[in-house]
């Protein structure tokens, strides 16, 4: 068990497991191990487990289990062994960085005194870790963007960001799985479906998974079903 772990009640039917007070890329795999363990151990009594960068929110049925039972299970869990048994999936996702689907690419490049090709190269050469899934269904927060292209959100969010948009917000990157409002810097678009409400896990990307982006040309993007799109 991690030395810094704390289990804290937040209501009569929910608790939060805190793993640390700072973000570290070692945590997603550990948190995923606890999430999988609790969902298997309390199949009929845990309603949801929501992971974030350094914590896990557990929503449970108070008539079927309680805080003390879950807390003891957490404290007795062999996280070290579970980590060895679990390895997140590696996803290679195509991204079209053409200006027709990348309204902020030029601005990001100018801000950092880079060419657009340099921004694309820097963004696509790293392997990112899924640290949290939230904000919108299937929206996976990926860390950590190279400091050379880390860029703040827009001061005023756009009303509509097209599905598949690839964005940067500070040191994070992400793919919008649905059309939603958003303030991220949009530098490309991914034509792969990341969220399907009818699939078992809904979201293609799960906490602890890893993501590698690779650049594709506009004609490849269009042949994969990608569309030229506008942001509002």
mmCIF file of C-alpha atoms in Angstrom:
data_model
loop_
_atom_site.group_PDB
_atom_site.id
_atom_site.type_symbol
_atom_site.label_atom_id
_atom_site.label_comp_id
_atom_site.label_asym_id
_atom_site.label_seq_id
_atom_site.Cartn_x
_atom_site.Cartn_y
_atom_site.Cartn_z
ATOM 1 C CA UNK A 1 0.000 0.000 0.000
ATOM 2 C CA UNK A 2 1.317 3.483 -0.838
ATOM 3 C CA UNK A 3 2.586 5.272 2.280
ATOM 4 C CA UNK A 4 0.544 8.404 1.595
ATOM 5 C CA UNK A 5 -2.863 6.756 1.136
ATOM 6 C CA UNK A 6 -5.858 8.050 3.078
ATOM 7 C CA UNK A 7 -9.478 6.869 3.003
ATOM 8 C CA UNK A 8 -11.959 9.636 3.815
ATOM 9 C CA UNK A 9 -15.782 9.529 3.981
ATOM 10 C CA UNK A 10 -17.529 12.276 1.984
ATOM 11 C CA UNK A 11 -21.174 11.231 2.493
ATOM 12 C CA UNK A 12 -23.224 8.342 3.821
ATOM 13 C CA UNK A 13 -22.691 6.526 0.527
ATOM 14 C CA UNK A 14 -19.330 7.719 -0.816
ATOM 15 C CA UNK A 15 -15.673 7.912 0.117
ATOM 16 C CA UNK A 16 -12.488 9.191 -1.470
ATOM 17 C CA UNK A 17 -9.155 7.413 -1.484
ATOM 18 C CA UNK A 18 -6.354 9.983 -1.588
ATOM 19 C CA UNK A 19 -3.043 8.664 -2.864
ATOM 20 C CA UNK A 20 -0.969 11.839 -2.768
ATOM 21 C CA UNK A 21 -1.219 15.628 -2.875
ATOM 22 C CA UNK A 22 0.774 16.123 -6.064
ATOM 23 C CA UNK A 23 0.503 14.805 -9.616
ATOM 24 C CA UNK A 24 2.913 12.059 -10.589
ATOM 25 C CA UNK A 25 2.719 9.740 -13.606
ATOM 26 C CA UNK A 26 3.247 6.735 -11.330
ATOM 27 C CA UNK A 27 -0.258 7.143 -9.865
ATOM 28 C CA UNK A 28 -2.608 6.264 -12.778
ATOM 29 C CA UNK A 29 -1.563 2.596 -12.865
ATOM 30 C CA UNK A 30 -1.782 2.334 -9.072
ATOM 31 C CA UNK A 31 -5.199 3.992 -8.955
ATOM 32 C CA UNK A 32 -6.425 1.759 -11.788
ATOM 33 C CA UNK A 33 -5.333 -1.295 -9.759
ATOM 34 C CA UNK A 34 -7.419 -0.154 -6.778
ATOM 35 C CA UNK A 35 -10.364 0.642 -9.034
ATOM 36 C CA UNK A 36 -10.326 -2.826 -10.617
ATOM 37 C CA UNK A 37 -9.895 -4.515 -7.238
ATOM 38 C CA UNK A 38 -12.814 -2.704 -5.589
ATOM 39 C CA UNK A 39 -15.129 -3.247 -8.546
ATOM 40 C CA UNK A 40 -14.369 -6.974 -8.433
ATOM 41 C CA UNK A 41 -14.498 -7.263 -4.630
ATOM 42 C CA UNK A 42 -17.756 -5.327 -4.204
ATOM 43 C CA UNK A 43 -19.521 -6.259 -7.429
ATOM 44 C CA UNK A 44 -23.066 -5.763 -6.122
ATOM 45 C CA UNK A 45 -22.477 -2.911 -3.695
ATOM 46 C CA UNK A 46 -20.213 -0.374 -5.424
ATOM 47 C CA UNK A 47 -22.108 1.766 -7.889
ATOM 48 C CA UNK A 48 -19.206 3.703 -9.368
ATOM 49 C CA UNK A 49 -15.471 4.338 -9.026
ATOM 50 C CA UNK A 50 -14.303 7.642 -10.482
ATOM 51 C CA UNK A 51 -10.554 8.078 -10.816
ATOM 52 C CA UNK A 52 -8.684 11.376 -11.002
ATOM 53 C CA UNK A 53 -5.003 12.320 -11.004
ATOM 54 C CA UNK A 54 -4.354 11.498 -7.335
ATOM 55 C CA UNK A 55 -7.601 10.111 -5.928
ATOM 56 C CA UNK A 56 -10.424 7.618 -6.390
ATOM 57 C CA UNK A 57 -14.039 8.463 -5.557
ATOM 58 C CA UNK A 58 -16.059 5.392 -4.548
ATOM 59 C CA UNK A 59 -19.858 5.565 -4.625
ATOM 60 C CA UNK A 60 -21.440 2.594 -2.856
ATOM 61 C CA UNK A 61 -24.872 1.278 -1.852
ATOM 62 C CA UNK A 62 -25.147 1.963 1.918
ATOM 63 C CA UNK A 63 -27.582 -0.918 2.472
ATOM 64 C CA UNK A 64 -25.151 -3.437 0.994
ATOM 65 C CA UNK A 65 -21.806 -2.279 2.367
ATOM 66 C CA UNK A 66 -20.287 0.529 4.398
ATOM 67 C CA UNK A 67 -17.326 2.802 4.819
ATOM 68 C CA UNK A 68 -15.423 0.545 7.244
ATOM 69 C CA UNK A 69 -15.734 -2.547 5.035
ATOM 70 C CA UNK A 70 -14.400 -0.737 1.990
ATOM 71 C CA UNK A 71 -11.688 1.034 3.991
ATOM 72 C CA UNK A 72 -10.375 -2.252 5.385
ATOM 73 C CA UNK A 73 -10.367 -3.809 1.925
ATOM 74 C CA UNK A 74 -8.370 -0.844 0.626
ATOM 75 C CA UNK A 75 -5.852 -0.988 3.494
ATOM 76 C CA UNK A 76 -5.349 -4.738 3.040
ATOM 77 C CA UNK A 77 -5.002 -4.601 -0.733
ATOM 78 C CA UNK A 78 -1.634 -5.718 -2.120
ATOM 79 C CA UNK A 79 -1.158 -2.850 -4.550
ATOM 80 C CA UNK A 80 2.421 -3.780 -5.401
ATOM 81 C CA UNK A 81 1.417 -7.217 -6.679
ATOM 82 C CA UNK A 82 -1.620 -5.803 -8.471
ATOM 83 C CA UNK A 83 0.527 -3.283 -10.319
ATOM 84 C CA UNK A 84 2.683 -6.079 -11.640
ATOM 85 C CA UNK A 85 -0.440 -7.872 -12.832
ATOM 86 C CA UNK A 86 -1.858 -4.820 -14.609
ATOM 87 C CA UNK A 87 -0.450 -2.974 -17.573
ATOM 88 C CA UNK A 88 -2.483 -0.344 -19.338
ATOM 89 C CA UNK A 89 -3.124 -0.645 -23.049
ATOM 90 C CA UNK A 90 -1.061 1.256 -25.589
ATOM 91 C CA UNK A 91 -3.178 3.132 -28.150
ATOM 92 C CA UNK A 92 -1.705 4.606 -31.326
ATOM 93 C CA UNK A 93 -4.038 7.310 -32.564
ATOM 94 C CA UNK A 94 -3.848 9.054 -35.950
ATOM 95 C CA UNK A 95 -4.036 12.841 -35.955
ATOM 96 C CA UNK A 96 -4.502 15.196 -38.884
ATOM 97 C CA UNK A 97 -2.735 18.476 -38.139
ATOM 98 C CA UNK A 98 -3.984 20.223 -41.307
ATOM 99 C CA UNK A 99 -5.026 23.866 -40.819
ATOM 100 C CA UNK A 100 -8.630 23.019 -41.754
ATOM 101 C CA UNK A 101 -8.992 21.014 -38.515
ATOM 102 C CA UNK A 102 -6.342 22.789 -36.425
ATOM 103 C CA UNK A 103 -7.483 26.381 -35.815
ATOM 104 C CA UNK A 104 -4.951 27.039 -33.032
ATOM 105 C CA UNK A 105 -1.857 25.338 -34.440
ATOM 106 C CA UNK A 106 -0.379 28.519 -35.907
ATOM 107 C CA UNK A 107 -0.996 30.476 -32.705
ATOM 108 C CA UNK A 108 0.629 27.790 -30.559
ATOM 109 C CA UNK A 109 3.646 27.777 -32.868
ATOM 110 C CA UNK A 110 3.980 31.575 -32.811
ATOM 111 C CA UNK A 111 3.601 31.717 -29.024
ATOM 112 C CA UNK A 112 6.543 29.362 -28.585
ATOM 113 C CA UNK A 113 8.572 30.721 -31.520
ATOM 114 C CA UNK A 114 8.372 27.408 -33.331
ATOM 115 C CA UNK A 115 7.241 26.295 -36.764
ATOM 116 C CA UNK A 116 4.000 24.343 -37.059
ATOM 117 C CA UNK A 117 6.028 21.298 -38.142
ATOM 118 C CA UNK A 118 8.058 21.545 -34.931
ATOM 119 C CA UNK A 119 4.878 21.698 -32.825
ATOM 120 C CA UNK A 120 3.537 18.621 -34.625
ATOM 121 C CA UNK A 121 6.809 16.747 -34.140
ATOM 122 C CA UNK A 122 7.004 17.602 -30.444
ATOM 123 C CA UNK A 123 3.348 16.706 -29.825
ATOM 124 C CA UNK A 124 3.478 13.388 -31.665
ATOM 125 C CA UNK A 125 6.818 12.044 -30.429
ATOM 126 C CA UNK A 126 5.820 11.538 -26.775
ATOM 127 C CA UNK A 127 3.969 8.694 -25.104
ATOM 128 C CA UNK A 128 1.206 10.074 -22.875
ATOM 129 C CA UNK A 129 -0.491 8.523 -19.850
ATOM 130 C CA UNK A 130 -4.242 8.617 -19.259
ATOM 131 C CA UNK A 131 -4.391 10.250 -15.832
ATOM 132 C CA UNK A 132 -8.135 10.853 -15.536
ATOM 133 C CA UNK A 133 -11.360 10.441 -17.496
ATOM 134 C CA UNK A 134 -14.065 13.054 -17.004
ATOM 135 C CA UNK A 135 -15.386 16.523 -17.899
ATOM 136 C CA UNK A 136 -17.398 14.843 -20.683
ATOM 137 C CA UNK A 137 -18.074 11.117 -21.304
ATOM 138 C CA UNK A 138 -14.874 9.497 -22.523
ATOM 139 C CA UNK A 139 -12.754 12.656 -22.226
ATOM 140 C CA UNK A 140 -9.282 11.412 -21.246
ATOM 141 C CA UNK A 141 -6.741 13.796 -19.744
ATOM 142 C CA UNK A 142 -3.295 12.889 -21.070
ATOM 143 C CA UNK A 143 -0.011 13.902 -19.461
ATOM 144 C CA UNK A 144 2.442 15.267 -19.932
ATOM 145 C CA UNK A 145 2.958 17.678 -22.814
ATOM 146 C CA UNK A 146 6.530 18.801 -23.484
ATOM 147 C CA UNK A 147 7.132 22.200 -21.917
ATOM 148 C CA UNK A 148 8.146 23.538 -25.326
ATOM 149 C CA UNK A 149 4.482 23.482 -26.442
ATOM 150 C CA UNK A 150 2.579 23.669 -23.122
ATOM 151 C CA UNK A 151 -0.046 26.380 -23.728
ATOM 152 C CA UNK A 152 -2.796 27.858 -21.530
ATOM 153 C CA UNK A 153 -6.473 27.442 -22.365
ATOM 154 C CA UNK A 154 -8.326 30.186 -24.190
ATOM 155 C CA UNK A 155 -9.544 32.890 -21.818
ATOM 156 C CA UNK A 156 -13.053 32.470 -23.269
ATOM 157 C CA UNK A 157 -14.133 28.883 -24.102
ATOM 158 C CA UNK A 158 -15.647 28.189 -27.496
ATOM 159 C CA UNK A 159 -19.285 27.152 -27.585
ATOM 160 C CA UNK A 160 -18.662 24.093 -29.767
ATOM 161 C CA UNK A 161 -15.544 22.006 -30.272
ATOM 162 C CA UNK A 162 -15.921 19.342 -33.001
ATOM 163 C CA UNK A 163 -15.692 15.673 -32.088
ATOM 164 C CA UNK A 164 -12.161 14.315 -32.488
ATOM 165 C CA UNK A 165 -10.469 17.661 -31.864
ATOM 166 C CA UNK A 166 -6.997 17.279 -30.366
ATOM 167 C CA UNK A 167 -6.162 19.997 -27.882
ATOM 168 C CA UNK A 168 -3.570 21.309 -25.469
ATOM 169 C CA UNK A 169 -4.303 22.922 -22.114
ATOM 170 C CA UNK A 170 -1.232 23.841 -20.087
ATOM 171 C CA UNK A 171 0.758 20.597 -19.711
ATOM 172 C CA UNK A 172 -2.105 18.311 -20.744
ATOM 173 C CA UNK A 173 -3.371 17.108 -24.101
ATOM 174 C CA UNK A 174 -6.632 15.373 -25.008
ATOM 175 C CA UNK A 175 -8.992 14.304 -27.776
ATOM 176 C CA UNK A 176 -12.585 15.553 -27.589
ATOM 177 C CA UNK A 177 -14.713 12.367 -27.830
ATOM 178 C CA UNK A 178 -17.921 14.364 -28.321
ATOM 179 C CA UNK A 179 -18.884 17.797 -29.601
ATOM 180 C CA UNK A 180 -18.845 19.986 -26.496
ATOM 181 C CA UNK A 181 -17.905 23.491 -25.384
ATOM 182 C CA UNK A 182 -14.231 23.874 -24.539
ATOM 183 C CA UNK A 183 -11.295 26.179 -24.140
ATOM 184 C CA UNK A 184 -8.386 23.974 -25.194
ATOM 185 C CA UNK A 185 -5.980 24.977 -27.962
ATOM 186 C CA UNK A 186 -7.040 22.855 -30.952
ATOM 187 C CA UNK A 187 -4.061 21.666 -33.002
ATOM 188 C CA UNK A 188 -5.529 18.726 -34.956
ATOM 189 C CA UNK A 189 -8.251 16.109 -35.232
ATOM 190 C CA UNK A 190 -8.373 12.354 -34.661
ATOM 191 C CA UNK A 191 -10.866 10.376 -36.818
ATOM 192 C CA UNK A 192 -11.031 7.406 -34.413
ATOM 193 C CA UNK A 193 -14.158 6.938 -32.265
ATOM 194 C CA UNK A 194 -13.163 7.249 -28.605
ATOM 195 C CA UNK A 195 -16.565 7.026 -26.951
ATOM 196 C CA UNK A 196 -19.445 4.640 -27.631
ATOM 197 C CA UNK A 197 -22.263 4.552 -25.089
ATOM 198 C CA UNK A 198 -23.214 1.043 -26.241
ATOM 199 C CA UNK A 199 -19.789 -0.549 -25.708
ATOM 200 C CA UNK A 200 -18.952 -2.312 -22.400
ATOM 201 C CA UNK A 201 -16.423 0.288 -21.194
ATOM 202 C CA UNK A 202 -17.887 3.237 -23.167
ATOM 203 C CA UNK A 203 -14.508 4.934 -23.400
ATOM 204 C CA UNK A 204 -11.665 3.572 -25.507
ATOM 205 C CA UNK A 205 -9.140 5.248 -23.201
ATOM 206 C CA UNK A 206 -9.002 4.148 -19.570
ATOM 207 C CA UNK A 207 -6.947 5.476 -16.678
ATOM 208 C CA UNK A 208 -3.471 3.981 -16.758
ATOM 209 C CA UNK A 209 -3.509 3.462 -20.539
ATOM 210 C CA UNK A 210 -0.860 5.043 -22.749
ATOM 211 C CA UNK A 211 -1.354 7.018 -25.940
ATOM 212 C CA UNK A 212 0.931 7.718 -28.877
ATOM 213 C CA UNK A 213 -0.165 10.097 -31.643
ATOM 214 C CA UNK A 214 1.064 9.867 -35.225
ATOM 215 C CA UNK A 215 0.514 12.404 -37.980
ATOM 216 C CA UNK A 216 -1.567 11.618 -41.067
ATOM 217 C CA UNK A 217 -2.217 13.646 -44.211
ATOM 218 C CA UNK A 218 -5.563 15.284 -44.925
ATOM 219 C CA UNK A 219 -6.495 12.708 -47.591
ATOM 220 C CA UNK A 220 -5.800 9.848 -45.145
ATOM 221 C CA UNK A 221 -7.884 11.627 -42.527
ATOM 222 C CA UNK A 222 -10.797 12.014 -44.935
ATOM 223 C CA UNK A 223 -10.544 8.370 -46.048
ATOM 224 C CA UNK A 224 -10.883 7.343 -42.385
ATOM 225 C CA UNK A 225 -14.123 9.297 -42.072
ATOM 226 C CA UNK A 226 -12.634 12.523 -40.781
ATOM 227 C CA UNK A 227 -14.303 15.765 -41.794
ATOM 228 C CA UNK A 228 -13.252 19.353 -42.165
ATOM 229 C CA UNK A 229 -14.846 21.126 -39.264
ATOM 230 C CA UNK A 230 -15.465 24.537 -37.783
ATOM 231 C CA UNK A 231 -15.231 25.718 -34.194
ATOM 232 C CA UNK A 232 -17.689 28.232 -32.744
#
